[in-house]
Amino acid sequence: MGEVHALSRQPVAAAPGIYPAQVDLLDEASLSFHAARLGADGVLDTIIVATGLLHAPNMLPEKALRDLRADALAMSFAVNCIGPSLVMKHFLGLLPRDRASRFAALSARIGSISDNQKGGWYGYRAAKAGLNMMLRSAAIETARRAPHAVIMGLHPGTVDSALSRPFQKLVPPGQLRKPEDAAEQMLDVLEAATPAQSGKLFAYDGTEILP
């Protein structure tokens, strides 16, 4: 395995071959700085954006239209769509032109318009749907410069994490996934992906999720 550059909001401990740095997803200057820093050392073969926001203090998924708040919607779009899109803006140019490379952002099945049968969770659904569209457009543009690149969204399933914790009682038995299992399966899907699959959304088991 080559070098891993772990950019995160919170400090991450260094380890052999892992180089951590702090970045603010909502600060474009921070993203631009780190893209320039890493680009000075060469290209990046794989880029993964593992961000997401479903709830926060004074912010919960909306059950009905009456629950919508402009500030909560703006924050959901900022973290779930705009931030990853700005990562694409500054980092996709670091993918090599002449060989296979991969970019993935964590999306969600809940962002599929055709799969929405229950409604609710307005902001999160809409922001992830927006991210899926951004990935699609970025894949089309990137293919002109780097035809061997794959740009895709990945759905991890319901993972035992801070994001899902307030809602885990609603998860059917046996369907709450360990983080390490979800990560391993998504990496397998990403590694096996081809340019023909670029711009699409895939679940952790390799099945395509339609828009």
Coordinates of C-alpha atoms in Angstrom, one line a residue:
M1 CA 0.0 0.0 0.0
G2 CA 1.2 3.5 -0.8
E3 CA 1.0 6.6 1.3
V4 CA -2.4 7.6 2.9
H5 CA -3.1 11.2 3.5
A6 CA -5.9 11.4 6.1
L7 CA -7.5 14.9 6.0
S8 CA -10.1 15.4 8.8
R9 CA -11.8 18.0 10.9
Q10 CA -10.5 16.4 14.1
P11 CA -6.8 15.4 14.7
V12 CA -5.9 11.9 13.7
A13 CA -3.0 10.0 15.1
A14 CA -0.1 9.3 12.7
A15 CA 0.9 5.8 11.9
P16 CA 3.4 4.2 9.5
G17 CA 2.4 5.3 6.0
I18 CA -0.4 7.5 7.2
Y19 CA 0.0 11.2 7.2
P20 CA -2.8 13.2 9.0
A21 CA -3.7 16.8 8.5
Q22 CA -6.6 18.9 9.7
V23 CA -9.0 20.4 7.1
D24 CA -12.2 22.3 7.2
L25 CA -14.7 20.9 4.7
L26 CA -16.7 24.1 4.8
D27 CA -13.7 26.4 4.3
E28 CA -12.7 26.4 0.6
A29 CA -9.4 28.1 1.3
S30 CA -8.5 25.1 3.6
L31 CA -9.4 22.6 0.8
S32 CA -7.4 24.6 -1.8
F33 CA -4.4 24.8 0.5
H34 CA -4.2 21.0 1.0
A35 CA -4.9 20.2 -2.7
A36 CA -1.9 22.4 -3.6
R37 CA 0.2 20.9 -0.9
L38 CA -0.5 17.3 -2.0
G39 CA -0.4 18.2 -5.7
A40 CA 3.1 19.4 -5.3
D41 CA 4.2 15.9 -4.5
G42 CA 2.5 14.3 -7.5
V43 CA -0.9 12.7 -8.3
L44 CA -3.4 10.9 -6.1
D45 CA -4.6 7.4 -7.3
T46 CA -7.6 7.2 -4.9
I47 CA -9.6 9.9 -3.2
I48 CA -12.4 9.1 -0.7
V49 CA -14.7 11.7 0.9
A50 CA -16.3 10.2 4.0
T51 CA -18.4 13.0 5.3
G52 CA -22.1 13.2 6.3
L53 CA -24.4 15.1 8.6
L54 CA -27.9 13.8 9.6
H55 CA -28.4 15.5 12.9
A56 CA -26.7 18.0 15.2
P57 CA -27.6 19.9 18.4
N58 CA -30.9 21.7 17.6
M59 CA -31.1 19.8 14.3
L60 CA -33.0 16.6 13.5
P61 CA -34.3 15.0 10.3
E62 CA -37.6 16.6 9.3
K63 CA -40.6 14.3 9.5
A64 CA -42.9 16.8 7.8
L65 CA -42.9 20.1 5.9
R66 CA -43.8 22.0 9.0
D67 CA -40.4 21.0 10.5
L68 CA -38.3 22.6 7.7
R69 CA -35.9 25.4 8.8
A70 CA -33.7 27.4 6.5
D71 CA -30.7 27.2 8.8
A72 CA -30.9 23.4 9.1
L73 CA -31.4 22.9 5.4
A74 CA -28.4 25.1 4.7
M75 CA -26.2 23.2 7.1
S76 CA -27.3 19.8 5.6
F77 CA -26.5 21.0 2.1
A78 CA -23.2 22.5 3.2
V79 CA -21.9 19.3 4.7
N80 CA -23.6 16.7 2.5
C81 CA -23.4 18.3 -0.9
I82 CA -21.4 21.6 -1.1
G83 CA -18.4 20.4 0.9
P84 CA -17.8 17.2 -1.1
S85 CA -18.4 19.2 -4.3
L86 CA -15.6 21.7 -3.4
V87 CA -13.4 18.7 -2.7
M88 CA -14.1 17.6 -6.3
K89 CA -13.3 21.1 -7.5
H90 CA -9.9 21.2 -5.9
F91 CA -8.8 17.5 -5.9
L92 CA -10.1 15.8 -9.0
G93 CA -7.3 17.5 -11.0
L94 CA -4.8 15.5 -9.0
L95 CA -6.0 12.2 -10.5
P96 CA -3.6 10.9 -13.1
R97 CA -4.4 11.2 -16.8
D98 CA -2.8 8.1 -18.0
R99 CA -3.9 5.3 -15.7
A100 CA -6.8 4.0 -13.5
S101 CA -7.8 6.2 -10.6
R102 CA -10.8 6.5 -8.3
F103 CA -12.8 9.2 -6.5
A104 CA -15.7 8.2 -4.2
A105 CA -17.9 10.2 -1.9
L106 CA -20.2 8.6 0.7
S107 CA -23.7 9.1 -0.4
A108 CA -26.9 7.3 0.6
R109 CA -29.7 5.3 -0.9
I110 CA -32.0 7.8 0.8
G111 CA -30.8 10.3 -1.8
S112 CA -32.4 8.3 -4.6
I113 CA -35.6 10.0 -5.9
S114 CA -36.9 6.8 -7.4
D115 CA -36.3 4.9 -4.2
N116 CA -38.2 7.4 -2.0
Q117 CA -41.3 5.7 -0.9
K118 CA -41.7 7.0 2.7
G119 CA -40.9 10.8 2.4
G120 CA -39.6 12.7 5.3
W121 CA -35.9 13.5 6.1
Y122 CA -36.2 16.3 3.6
G123 CA -32.9 18.1 4.0
Y124 CA -30.8 14.9 4.1
R125 CA -32.5 13.3 1.2
A126 CA -32.3 16.5 -0.9
A127 CA -28.6 17.1 -0.1
K128 CA -27.6 13.6 -0.9
A129 CA -29.6 13.7 -4.2
G130 CA -27.7 16.9 -5.0
L131 CA -24.4 15.2 -4.2
N132 CA -25.4 12.4 -6.6
M133 CA -26.0 14.9 -9.4
M134 CA -22.7 16.6 -8.7
L135 CA -20.9 13.3 -8.9
R136 CA -22.5 12.6 -12.2
S137 CA -21.6 15.9 -13.7
A138 CA -18.0 15.7 -12.4
A139 CA -17.7 12.2 -13.9
I140 CA -18.6 13.5 -17.3
E141 CA -16.2 16.4 -17.1
T142 CA -13.3 14.3 -15.6
A143 CA -13.6 11.7 -18.3
R144 CA -12.4 14.2 -20.9
R145 CA -9.2 14.8 -19.0
A146 CA -8.7 11.4 -17.3
P147 CA -10.5 8.7 -19.3
H148 CA -9.4 5.9 -16.9
A149 CA -10.9 7.6 -13.8
V150 CA -13.9 6.4 -11.9
I151 CA -16.1 8.9 -10.0
M152 CA -18.8 7.4 -7.9
G153 CA -21.0 7.6 -4.9
L154 CA -21.0 4.8 -2.3
H155 CA -23.9 3.8 0.0
P156 CA -22.5 2.2 3.2
G157 CA -25.8 0.9 4.5
T158 CA -26.8 1.6 8.1
V159 CA -23.5 1.6 10.0
D160 CA -23.0 1.7 13.8
S161 CA -21.8 5.3 14.0
A162 CA -22.7 8.6 15.6
L163 CA -24.7 9.5 12.5
S164 CA -27.1 6.6 13.0
R165 CA -27.1 6.2 16.8
P166 CA -30.3 8.1 17.6
F167 CA -32.2 6.0 15.1
Q168 CA -30.7 2.6 15.6
K169 CA -33.8 1.3 17.4
L170 CA -35.6 1.5 14.1
V171 CA -33.1 -0.7 12.3
P172 CA -34.2 -4.3 11.8
P173 CA -32.2 -6.9 13.7
G174 CA -29.1 -8.0 11.9
Q175 CA -29.0 -4.9 9.6
L176 CA -26.8 -2.6 11.7
R177 CA -23.4 -2.9 10.1
K178 CA -20.0 -2.7 11.7
P179 CA -17.9 0.3 10.4
E180 CA -14.9 -1.9 9.5
D181 CA -17.2 -4.3 7.5
A182 CA -18.8 -1.4 5.6
A183 CA -15.4 0.2 4.9
E184 CA -14.0 -3.1 3.6
Q185 CA -16.9 -3.8 1.3
M186 CA -17.1 -0.3 -0.1
L187 CA -13.3 -0.4 -0.9
D188 CA -13.9 -3.7 -2.7
V189 CA -16.7 -2.1 -4.8
L190 CA -14.5 1.0 -5.5
E191 CA -11.5 -1.2 -6.5
A192 CA -13.6 -3.3 -8.9
A193 CA -15.3 -0.3 -10.6
T194 CA -14.7 0.5 -14.2
P195 CA -15.0 3.8 -16.1
A196 CA -18.3 2.6 -17.5
Q197 CA -19.7 2.8 -14.0
S198 CA -18.4 6.3 -13.4
G199 CA -21.0 8.9 -12.3
K200 CA -23.3 6.3 -10.6
L201 CA -24.2 5.3 -7.1
F202 CA -23.5 1.9 -5.7
A203 CA -24.3 0.1 -2.5
Y204 CA -21.7 -1.7 -0.4
D205 CA -22.7 -5.0 -2.0
G206 CA -22.0 -3.8 -5.5
T207 CA -25.6 -3.2 -6.6
E208 CA -26.4 0.0 -8.5
I209 CA -28.8 2.4 -6.9
L210 CA -30.8 4.2 -9.5
P211 CA -31.3 8.0 -9.3

